[in-house]
Short mmCIF file of C-alpha atoms in Angstrom, two decimals:
data_model
loop_
_atom_site.label_atom_id
_atom_site.label_comp_id
_atom_site.label_asym_id
_atom_site.label_seq_id
_atom_site.Cartn_x
_atom_site.Cartn_y
_atom_site.Cartn_z
CA GLN N 1 -78.04 25.27 30.38
CA VAL N 2 -74.37 24.35 30.28
CA GLN N 3 -72.79 23.53 33.60
CA LEU N 4 -69.10 22.95 34.18
CA VAL N 5 -68.04 20.85 37.13
CA GLU N 6 -64.47 20.83 38.39
CA SER N 7 -62.93 18.09 40.48
CA GLY N 8 -59.52 17.05 41.72
CA GLY N 9 -58.70 19.90 44.05
CA GLY N 10 -57.43 19.36 47.55
CA MET N 11 -54.58 19.90 49.91
CA VAL N 12 -51.05 18.91 49.06
CA GLN N 13 -47.56 19.64 50.32
CA ALA N 14 -45.16 21.78 48.38
CA GLY N 15 -43.56 19.80 45.60
CA GLY N 16 -46.59 17.59 45.22
CA SER N 17 -48.96 17.12 42.31
CA LEU N 18 -52.65 17.36 41.56
CA ARG N 19 -54.78 16.82 38.49
CA LEU N 20 -57.85 18.93 37.98
CA SER N 21 -60.68 17.82 35.74
CA CYS N 22 -63.57 19.77 34.28
CA ALA N 23 -66.62 18.14 32.81
CA ALA N 24 -69.47 19.75 30.93
CA SER N 25 -73.02 18.71 31.74
CA THR N 26 -73.92 18.66 28.08
CA ARG N 27 -72.13 18.74 24.78
CA ILE N 28 -70.83 22.19 23.93
CA PHE N 29 -70.64 23.30 20.34
CA ASN N 30 -68.43 25.94 18.73
CA ILE N 31 -65.77 25.74 21.42
CA ASN N 32 -63.00 28.22 20.71
CA ALA N 33 -60.90 27.58 23.79
CA MET N 34 -60.95 25.88 27.16
CA GLY N 35 -58.95 27.08 30.09
CA TRP N 36 -58.21 27.27 33.75
CA TYR N 37 -58.20 30.39 35.88
CA ARG N 38 -57.42 30.82 39.54
CA GLN N 39 -58.18 33.31 42.25
CA ALA N 40 -56.24 33.59 45.47
CA PRO N 41 -57.66 35.41 48.51
CA GLY N 42 -57.50 39.16 48.02
CA LYS N 43 -56.32 38.85 44.43
CA GLN N 44 -57.95 39.12 41.04
CA ARG N 45 -58.80 36.07 39.01
CA GLU N 46 -55.96 35.23 36.64
CA LEU N 47 -55.56 33.02 33.62
CA VAL N 48 -53.44 29.96 34.33
CA ALA N 49 -53.59 28.06 31.05
CA PHE N 50 -55.71 27.64 27.97
CA ILE N 51 -55.99 25.30 25.03
CA THR N 52 -57.61 26.22 21.74
CA SER N 53 -59.73 24.11 19.45
CA ASP N 54 -56.67 23.27 17.35
CA GLY N 55 -54.64 22.23 20.39
CA THR N 56 -52.56 25.35 20.84
CA THR N 57 -51.68 25.89 24.49
CA ASP N 58 -50.34 28.75 26.52
CA TYR N 59 -49.54 29.24 30.17
CA SER N 60 -48.95 32.02 32.60
CA ASP N 61 -45.27 32.55 33.31
CA SER N 62 -45.75 31.48 36.91
CA VAL N 63 -46.78 27.94 35.96
CA LYS N 64 -44.82 27.30 32.76
CA GLY N 65 -42.90 24.06 32.96
CA ARG N 66 -44.93 22.84 35.93
CA PHE N 67 -48.54 22.71 34.71
CA THR N 68 -49.94 20.95 31.65
CA ILE N 69 -53.36 21.53 30.16
CA SER N 70 -55.06 18.94 27.99
CA ARG N 71 -58.51 18.25 26.63
CA ASP N 72 -60.69 15.40 25.48
CA ASN N 73 -62.84 16.76 22.67
CA ALA N 74 -65.05 13.71 22.52
CA LYS N 75 -65.93 14.04 26.19
CA ASN N 76 -65.92 17.84 26.36
CA MET N 77 -63.47 17.68 29.21
CA VAL N 78 -60.39 19.70 30.06
CA TYR N 79 -57.66 18.79 32.51
CA LEU N 80 -54.88 20.55 34.34
CA ARG N 81 -51.94 18.54 35.56
CA MET N 82 -50.09 20.48 38.24
CA ASN N 83 -46.61 19.36 39.27
CA SER N 84 -44.05 20.86 41.63
CA LEU N 85 -46.76 22.77 43.41
CA LYS N 86 -45.81 25.80 45.46
CA PRO N 87 -47.63 27.55 48.31
CA GLU N 88 -48.27 30.47 45.97
CA ASP N 89 -50.34 28.16 43.77
CA THR N 90 -52.95 28.09 46.53
CA ALA N 91 -56.21 29.40 45.08
CA VAL N 92 -59.65 28.48 43.87
CA TYR N 93 -59.28 27.09 40.36
CA TYR N 94 -62.02 27.70 37.82
CA CYS N 95 -62.70 25.95 34.57
CA ASN N 96 -63.68 28.12 31.61
CA VAL N 97 -65.05 27.32 28.19
CA GLU N 98 -65.29 29.98 25.49
CA THR N 99 -67.53 29.49 22.50
CA LEU N 100 -67.34 31.57 19.36
CA VAL N 101 -70.11 31.97 16.81
CA GLY N 102 -69.35 34.65 14.29
CA HIS N 103 -68.19 37.55 16.44
CA THR N 104 -70.13 36.45 19.52
CA ARG N 105 -68.15 35.00 22.40
CA VAL N 106 -69.82 33.26 25.33
CA HIS N 107 -67.98 32.16 28.45
CA TYR N 108 -69.06 29.36 30.73
CA TRP N 109 -67.61 28.96 34.20
CA GLY N 110 -67.41 26.20 36.74
CA GLN N 111 -68.04 26.72 40.42
CA GLY N 112 -64.37 26.35 41.31
CA THR N 113 -62.28 23.86 43.20
CA GLN N 114 -59.94 24.71 46.05
CA VAL N 115 -56.26 23.91 45.79
CA THR N 116 -54.20 24.40 48.93
CA VAL N 117 -50.44 23.90 48.94
CA SER N 118 -48.73 23.80 52.31
CA SER N 119 -45.08 24.60 52.84
#
């Protein structure tokens, strides 16, 4: 059973920085992409950033230029560096790993870590 554990969340003032980490409890094979999602109160979960197995990255428009996603393949870890944080970045952040075998995709989720940005 794969478990993803996020860490690094917390409370920070606007303009500050945080670095989120996500570790897998066991080695994951056939990873297609790793990513970060977030969900603010009363809103749907949204994709923040992802990184594919070949290192391609993409970001939501709201975080482009401020957030950076990276991964350590050897450790099965993914990170999210968040700079210039804004109050609207406040949300629970979830780590996601997608595996792909043939046409079968499986998603694994972490339990989430709270990020609170005060104005």
